[in-house]
Amino acid sequence: MSDSRAWDMRVFLRVAALGSFSAAGREVGMTPSSTAKLVTRLEERLGVRLVERSTRRLRLTAEGELYRERAESLLGDLDAMEAEVAGGARSPTGLIRISVSVPFGRHCLLPLLPDFTRAYPDIRLDLTLTDEVVDLYAARTDVAFRAGRLSDSALLAVRLGDVRRRIVASPDYLERMGRPESAADLERHDCLGFNFRRAAAVWPLKSGGRLVDREIDTRIVANNGETVRHMALLGLGLARLAEYHIRNDLAAGRLVSVLDDVLVDREEIHAVYTGRERVPHRVRAFLDHMTPRMRACLQ
């Protein structure tokens, strides 16, 4: 990125934040007319209008909002990189974008953030909680936490451990519908599942001494594990959930585990990240801090 382009971005961001050429110009040491001309040249170079001019306040167009968002991200990365090279590596700084499933984020990541933010006050975090698998490169994500078998890719990975999944239901549901004793009993039960693309309604169950991937007829599906957990608590059916997710519910008797001798289900949890040539210091600090603590959460 040339110095002139970086400067154009910085001036544009002040215009966008202050809604005024004159106010932005005063901050960056330019006249109002020079500031306005800079934005006009930027628009001509891009071939789109970034700002709607009016007599009262400037307003960004849709293209201007997109440019503002991308410029903030690019300049943030540039500033963080220069700080690391100039000696900031001793105190990591910059933004880390993180993708994590809703249950793992809520139960294993969020409780660890207070200690991390105190240890690294110059690192900023951008969290996305979703049970969908994101493309780290397309979403410009630094670290993602994934459950299950990893596909071959250019990503780096740290194994955090493996977790058992259990079939659970509320005491109220089991009182109404009876407790399933075999895989075949699931046919008369309401089962809860997921609606995202990678989720197959298949549970690995022992039947006749063999392990069989049994297709389950799910009555209600949702897009994240936390919602499925709440549906199970409400007595809507049987749910198959990770043990760390329902540990407190089982201990308190809010959920009851069933078919423990029938369900054979463990999945690995990994932290995956980009940067094969060079992992940013802020990302390495995050992984080093979180890895042992997350392993403890999964035990």
Short mmCIF file of C-alpha atoms in Angstrom, two decimals:
data_model
loop_
_atom_site.label_atom_id
_atom_site.label_comp_id
_atom_site.label_asym_id
_atom_site.label_seq_id
_atom_site.Cartn_x
_atom_site.Cartn_y
_atom_site.Cartn_z
CA MET A 1 0.00 0.00 0.00
CA SER A 2 1.49 3.37 -1.02
CA ASP A 3 1.82 6.18 1.51
CA SER A 4 -0.62 8.31 -0.49
CA ARG A 5 -3.33 5.66 -0.45
CA ALA A 6 -2.92 5.11 3.28
CA TRP A 7 -3.15 8.89 3.80
CA ASP A 8 -6.27 9.10 1.62
CA MET A 9 -7.87 6.38 3.73
CA ARG A 10 -7.00 8.13 6.99
CA VAL A 11 -8.42 11.44 5.82
CA PHE A 12 -11.57 9.75 4.49
CA LEU A 13 -12.11 8.01 7.83
CA ARG A 14 -11.98 11.34 9.66
CA VAL A 15 -14.47 12.81 7.17
CA ALA A 16 -16.75 9.80 7.71
CA ALA A 17 -16.47 10.04 11.50
CA LEU A 18 -16.99 13.81 11.76
CA GLY A 19 -19.41 14.29 8.87
CA SER A 20 -17.64 17.45 7.79
CA PHE A 21 -14.79 18.39 5.45
CA SER A 22 -13.84 21.37 7.59
CA ALA A 23 -13.80 19.44 10.90
CA ALA A 24 -11.81 16.60 9.35
CA GLY A 25 -9.42 19.07 7.74
CA ARG A 26 -8.72 20.77 11.05
CA GLU A 27 -7.79 17.42 12.60
CA VAL A 28 -5.39 16.42 9.84
CA GLY A 29 -3.97 19.88 9.09
CA MET A 30 -5.70 20.53 5.76
CA THR A 31 -8.04 23.23 4.52
CA PRO A 32 -11.71 22.29 3.98
CA SER A 33 -11.33 22.67 0.20
CA SER A 34 -8.21 20.46 0.10
CA THR A 35 -10.02 17.82 2.16
CA ALA A 36 -13.02 17.89 -0.17
CA LYS A 37 -10.76 17.65 -3.23
CA LEU A 38 -8.95 14.65 -1.74
CA VAL A 39 -12.25 12.80 -1.29
CA THR A 40 -13.32 13.76 -4.83
CA ARG A 41 -10.03 12.38 -6.26
CA LEU A 42 -10.59 9.21 -4.24
CA GLU A 43 -14.09 8.84 -5.71
CA GLU A 44 -12.78 9.44 -9.24
CA ARG A 45 -10.08 6.79 -8.78
CA LEU A 46 -12.62 4.25 -7.49
CA GLY A 47 -15.33 5.21 -9.96
CA VAL A 48 -18.04 5.43 -7.29
CA ARG A 49 -19.54 8.10 -5.08
CA LEU A 50 -18.51 7.65 -1.45
CA VAL A 51 -20.13 10.70 0.14
CA GLU A 52 -23.48 12.42 -0.32
CA ARG A 53 -22.89 16.16 0.07
CA SER A 54 -25.47 18.44 1.70
CA THR A 55 -25.48 21.86 3.34
CA ARG A 56 -25.89 20.34 6.82
CA ARG A 57 -23.87 17.12 7.12
CA LEU A 58 -22.10 14.65 4.91
CA ARG A 59 -23.55 11.16 4.61
CA LEU A 60 -21.80 8.04 3.36
CA THR A 61 -23.26 6.10 0.46
CA ALA A 62 -23.46 2.31 0.58
CA GLU A 63 -20.12 2.22 -1.25
CA GLY A 64 -18.74 4.72 1.24
CA GLU A 65 -19.79 2.54 4.16
CA LEU A 66 -18.07 -0.45 2.57
CA TYR A 67 -14.91 1.57 1.91
CA ARG A 68 -14.93 2.89 5.50
CA GLU A 69 -15.22 -0.64 6.90
CA ARG A 70 -12.42 -2.02 4.73
CA ALA A 71 -10.18 1.00 5.30
CA GLU A 72 -10.50 0.71 9.08
CA SER A 73 -9.59 -2.97 8.86
CA LEU A 74 -6.61 -2.47 6.53
CA LEU A 75 -5.18 0.44 8.48
CA GLY A 76 -5.65 -1.41 11.75
CA ASP A 77 -3.64 -4.34 10.37
CA LEU A 78 -0.99 -1.97 9.00
CA ASP A 79 -0.61 -0.16 12.32
CA ALA A 80 -0.39 -3.45 14.21
CA MET A 81 2.24 -4.82 11.82
CA GLU A 82 4.40 -1.71 12.10
CA ALA A 83 4.09 -1.73 15.89
CA GLU A 84 5.28 -5.33 16.02
CA VAL A 85 8.24 -4.68 13.72
CA ALA A 86 9.19 -1.51 15.62
CA GLY A 87 9.35 -3.33 18.92
CA GLY A 88 5.71 -3.83 19.78
CA ALA A 89 6.30 -7.59 19.71
CA ARG A 90 7.23 -7.31 23.35
CA SER A 91 3.68 -6.14 24.01
CA PRO A 92 1.34 -7.59 21.35
CA THR A 93 -1.10 -5.14 19.82
CA GLY A 94 -3.77 -5.08 17.14
CA LEU A 95 -7.05 -6.76 16.25
CA ILE A 96 -7.80 -10.52 16.36
CA ARG A 97 -10.89 -11.74 14.53
CA ILE A 98 -12.29 -14.93 16.07
CA SER A 99 -15.02 -17.34 14.95
CA VAL A 100 -16.43 -19.80 17.47
CA SER A 101 -19.57 -21.90 17.84
CA VAL A 102 -22.25 -20.48 20.14
CA PRO A 103 -21.94 -23.22 22.82
CA PHE A 104 -18.13 -23.34 22.82
CA GLY A 105 -17.93 -19.57 22.80
CA ARG A 106 -20.35 -19.13 25.65
CA HIS A 107 -19.07 -21.94 27.89
CA CYS A 108 -15.33 -22.15 27.12
CA LEU A 109 -14.16 -18.91 25.47
CA LEU A 110 -16.07 -16.02 27.05
CA PRO A 111 -15.21 -16.98 30.67
CA LEU A 112 -11.51 -16.75 29.73
CA LEU A 113 -11.65 -13.28 28.20
CA PRO A 114 -11.33 -11.19 31.39
CA ASP A 115 -7.92 -12.70 32.21
CA PHE A 116 -6.78 -12.40 28.60
CA THR A 117 -7.79 -8.75 28.23
CA ARG A 118 -6.03 -7.88 31.47
CA ALA A 119 -2.87 -9.68 30.35
CA TYR A 120 -2.91 -8.09 26.87
CA PRO A 121 -4.56 -4.65 27.15
CA ASP A 122 -3.42 -3.55 23.67
CA ILE A 123 -5.09 -6.42 21.81
CA ARG A 124 -8.61 -5.87 20.48
CA LEU A 125 -11.00 -8.77 19.80
CA ASP A 126 -13.72 -9.14 17.17
CA LEU A 127 -15.88 -12.18 18.06
CA THR A 128 -18.34 -13.95 15.78
CA LEU A 129 -20.42 -16.67 17.46
CA THR A 130 -21.89 -18.99 14.85
CA ASP A 131 -22.25 -22.74 14.46
CA GLU A 132 -21.59 -22.40 10.73
CA VAL A 133 -18.07 -23.17 9.48
CA VAL A 134 -16.54 -19.97 8.14
CA ASP A 135 -13.90 -19.60 5.45
CA LEU A 136 -11.08 -17.91 7.38
CA TYR A 137 -9.63 -16.24 4.30
CA ALA A 138 -12.93 -14.97 2.89
CA ALA A 139 -14.12 -13.74 6.30
CA ARG A 140 -10.67 -12.32 7.18
CA THR A 141 -10.75 -14.38 10.38
CA ASP A 142 -7.56 -15.01 12.35
CA VAL A 143 -8.64 -17.91 14.60
CA ALA A 144 -11.61 -20.29 14.48
CA PHE A 145 -12.55 -23.08 16.86
CA ARG A 146 -13.89 -26.17 15.09
CA ALA A 147 -15.38 -29.45 16.22
CA GLY A 148 -15.01 -32.71 14.34
CA ARG A 149 -12.56 -34.05 11.79
CA LEU A 150 -10.54 -31.39 10.00
CA SER A 151 -10.40 -31.43 6.23
CA ASP A 152 -7.05 -31.05 4.50
CA SER A 153 -6.27 -27.38 4.01
CA ALA A 154 -3.56 -24.78 4.22
CA LEU A 155 -4.69 -23.86 7.74
CA LEU A 156 -2.64 -24.49 10.85
CA ALA A 157 -4.31 -26.25 13.80
CA VAL A 158 -3.84 -26.80 17.52
CA ARG A 159 -5.69 -29.77 19.03
CA LEU A 160 -7.47 -28.74 22.21
CA GLY A 161 -8.86 -32.15 23.09
CA ASP A 162 -11.90 -34.27 22.44
CA VAL A 163 -15.32 -34.15 23.98
CA ARG A 164 -18.04 -36.71 24.50
CA ARG A 165 -21.51 -36.01 23.20
CA ARG A 166 -24.57 -37.22 25.06
CA ILE A 167 -28.25 -37.68 24.32
CA VAL A 168 -30.21 -35.71 26.89
CA ALA A 169 -33.76 -34.72 27.73
CA SER A 170 -35.58 -32.91 30.50
CA PRO A 171 -37.10 -34.93 33.37
CA ASP A 172 -40.52 -33.64 32.30
CA TYR A 173 -40.08 -34.98 28.76
CA LEU A 174 -38.96 -38.41 30.00
CA GLU A 175 -41.89 -38.59 32.38
CA ARG A 176 -44.29 -37.91 29.52
CA MET A 177 -42.66 -39.99 26.79
CA GLY A 178 -40.73 -42.65 28.69
CA ARG A 179 -37.01 -43.28 28.79
CA PRO A 180 -35.50 -44.81 25.62
CA GLU A 181 -33.62 -48.04 26.33
CA SER A 182 -32.34 -48.90 22.83
CA ALA A 183 -31.58 -47.27 19.50
CA ALA A 184 -34.87 -48.58 18.12
CA ASP A 185 -36.78 -46.65 20.81
CA LEU A 186 -35.76 -43.37 19.19
CA GLU A 187 -38.38 -43.94 16.48
CA ARG A 188 -41.15 -43.08 18.96
CA HIS A 189 -39.41 -40.04 20.40
CA ASP A 190 -39.20 -36.40 19.35
CA CYS A 191 -35.60 -35.62 18.45
CA LEU A 192 -34.00 -32.20 18.10
CA GLY A 193 -31.34 -31.33 15.55
CA PHE A 194 -29.58 -28.70 13.46
CA ASN A 195 -30.41 -27.01 10.17
CA PHE A 196 -27.01 -25.80 8.97
CA ARG A 197 -25.51 -27.35 5.86
CA ARG A 198 -22.84 -29.54 7.45
CA ALA A 199 -25.24 -31.04 10.03
CA ALA A 200 -26.44 -34.52 9.13
CA ALA A 201 -29.25 -36.01 11.22
CA VAL A 202 -27.17 -39.13 11.88
CA TRP A 203 -26.28 -40.41 15.35
CA PRO A 204 -23.59 -43.13 15.88
CA LEU A 205 -25.38 -45.79 17.93
CA LYS A 206 -24.72 -49.39 18.93
CA SER A 207 -27.32 -51.77 17.60
CA GLY A 208 -27.06 -55.57 17.68
CA GLY A 209 -23.46 -55.35 18.85
CA ARG A 210 -22.44 -53.14 15.91
CA LEU A 211 -21.87 -49.41 15.63
CA VAL A 212 -24.36 -47.97 13.15
CA ASP A 213 -24.78 -44.42 11.90
CA ARG A 214 -28.51 -44.17 12.45
CA GLU A 215 -30.52 -41.56 10.56
CA ILE A 216 -32.73 -39.65 12.99
CA ASP A 217 -36.08 -38.10 12.17
CA THR A 218 -35.78 -34.69 13.78
CA ARG A 219 -38.99 -32.90 14.69
CA ILE A 220 -37.48 -29.46 15.41
CA VAL A 221 -34.17 -28.10 14.15
CA ALA A 222 -32.25 -24.90 14.89
CA ASN A 223 -29.09 -23.16 13.74
CA ASN A 224 -27.03 -23.36 16.94
CA GLY A 225 -26.40 -25.65 19.89
CA GLU A 226 -27.49 -23.15 22.53
CA THR A 227 -30.99 -22.98 21.04
CA VAL A 228 -31.15 -26.79 20.84
CA ARG A 229 -30.11 -26.96 24.51
CA HIS A 230 -32.91 -24.57 25.50
CA MET A 231 -35.42 -26.62 23.52
CA ALA A 232 -34.33 -29.73 25.42
CA LEU A 233 -34.69 -27.86 28.74
CA LEU A 234 -38.24 -26.92 27.70
CA GLY A 235 -39.13 -30.58 27.24
CA LEU A 236 -39.42 -30.49 23.45
CA GLY A 237 -37.41 -33.67 22.84
CA LEU A 238 -34.11 -35.51 22.91
CA ALA A 239 -30.96 -33.59 21.98
CA ARG A 240 -27.42 -34.74 21.20
CA LEU A 241 -25.02 -32.19 22.71
CA ALA A 242 -21.40 -31.86 23.79
CA GLU A 243 -20.71 -32.71 27.42
CA TYR A 244 -19.04 -29.36 28.21
CA HIS A 245 -22.22 -27.66 26.96
CA ILE A 246 -24.61 -29.46 29.31
CA ARG A 247 -22.31 -30.29 32.25
CA ASN A 248 -24.05 -27.86 34.61
CA ASP A 249 -27.53 -28.94 33.47
CA LEU A 250 -26.71 -32.58 34.17
CA ALA A 251 -25.27 -31.77 37.60
CA ALA A 252 -28.35 -29.73 38.51
CA GLY A 253 -30.80 -32.34 37.20
CA ARG A 254 -32.26 -30.00 34.60
CA LEU A 255 -31.28 -32.52 31.91
CA VAL A 256 -30.89 -36.28 32.12
CA SER A 257 -28.48 -38.32 29.99
CA VAL A 258 -29.96 -41.39 28.27
CA LEU A 259 -28.62 -44.22 26.11
CA ASP A 260 -25.10 -43.77 27.51
CA ASP A 261 -24.24 -47.38 26.67
CA VAL A 262 -25.64 -47.02 23.14
CA LEU A 263 -24.29 -43.67 21.94
CA VAL A 264 -20.60 -43.87 20.93
CA ASP A 265 -19.79 -40.30 20.07
CA ARG A 266 -16.64 -38.24 20.63
CA GLU A 267 -15.35 -35.37 18.53
CA GLU A 268 -12.10 -33.46 18.47
CA ILE A 269 -11.90 -29.71 19.05
CA HIS A 270 -9.20 -27.66 17.27
CA ALA A 271 -8.16 -24.05 17.05
CA VAL A 272 -7.39 -23.33 13.40
CA TYR A 273 -5.62 -20.25 12.14
CA THR A 274 -3.89 -18.70 9.16
CA GLY A 275 -0.32 -17.52 8.71
CA ARG A 276 1.82 -20.47 7.66
CA GLU A 277 4.68 -18.15 6.70
CA ARG A 278 4.40 -15.98 9.80
CA VAL A 279 1.82 -16.08 12.57
CA PRO A 280 1.22 -12.54 13.91
CA HIS A 281 2.52 -12.08 17.44
CA ARG A 282 -0.92 -11.09 18.72
CA VAL A 283 -2.41 -14.35 17.38
CA ARG A 284 0.41 -16.42 18.88
CA ALA A 285 -0.11 -14.70 22.24
CA PHE A 286 -3.86 -15.47 22.07
CA LEU A 287 -3.29 -19.15 21.25
CA ASP A 288 -0.60 -19.59 23.89
CA HIS A 289 -2.86 -18.04 26.54
CA MET A 290 -6.06 -19.85 25.59
CA THR A 291 -4.90 -23.36 24.65
CA PRO A 292 -4.18 -24.79 28.13
CA ARG A 293 -7.25 -23.12 29.63
CA MET A 294 -9.55 -24.43 26.90
CA ARG A 295 -8.13 -27.92 27.33
CA ALA A 296 -9.13 -27.72 30.98
CA CYS A 297 -12.66 -26.70 29.95
CA LEU A 298 -13.02 -29.82 27.82
CA GLN A 299 -11.97 -32.23 30.59
#
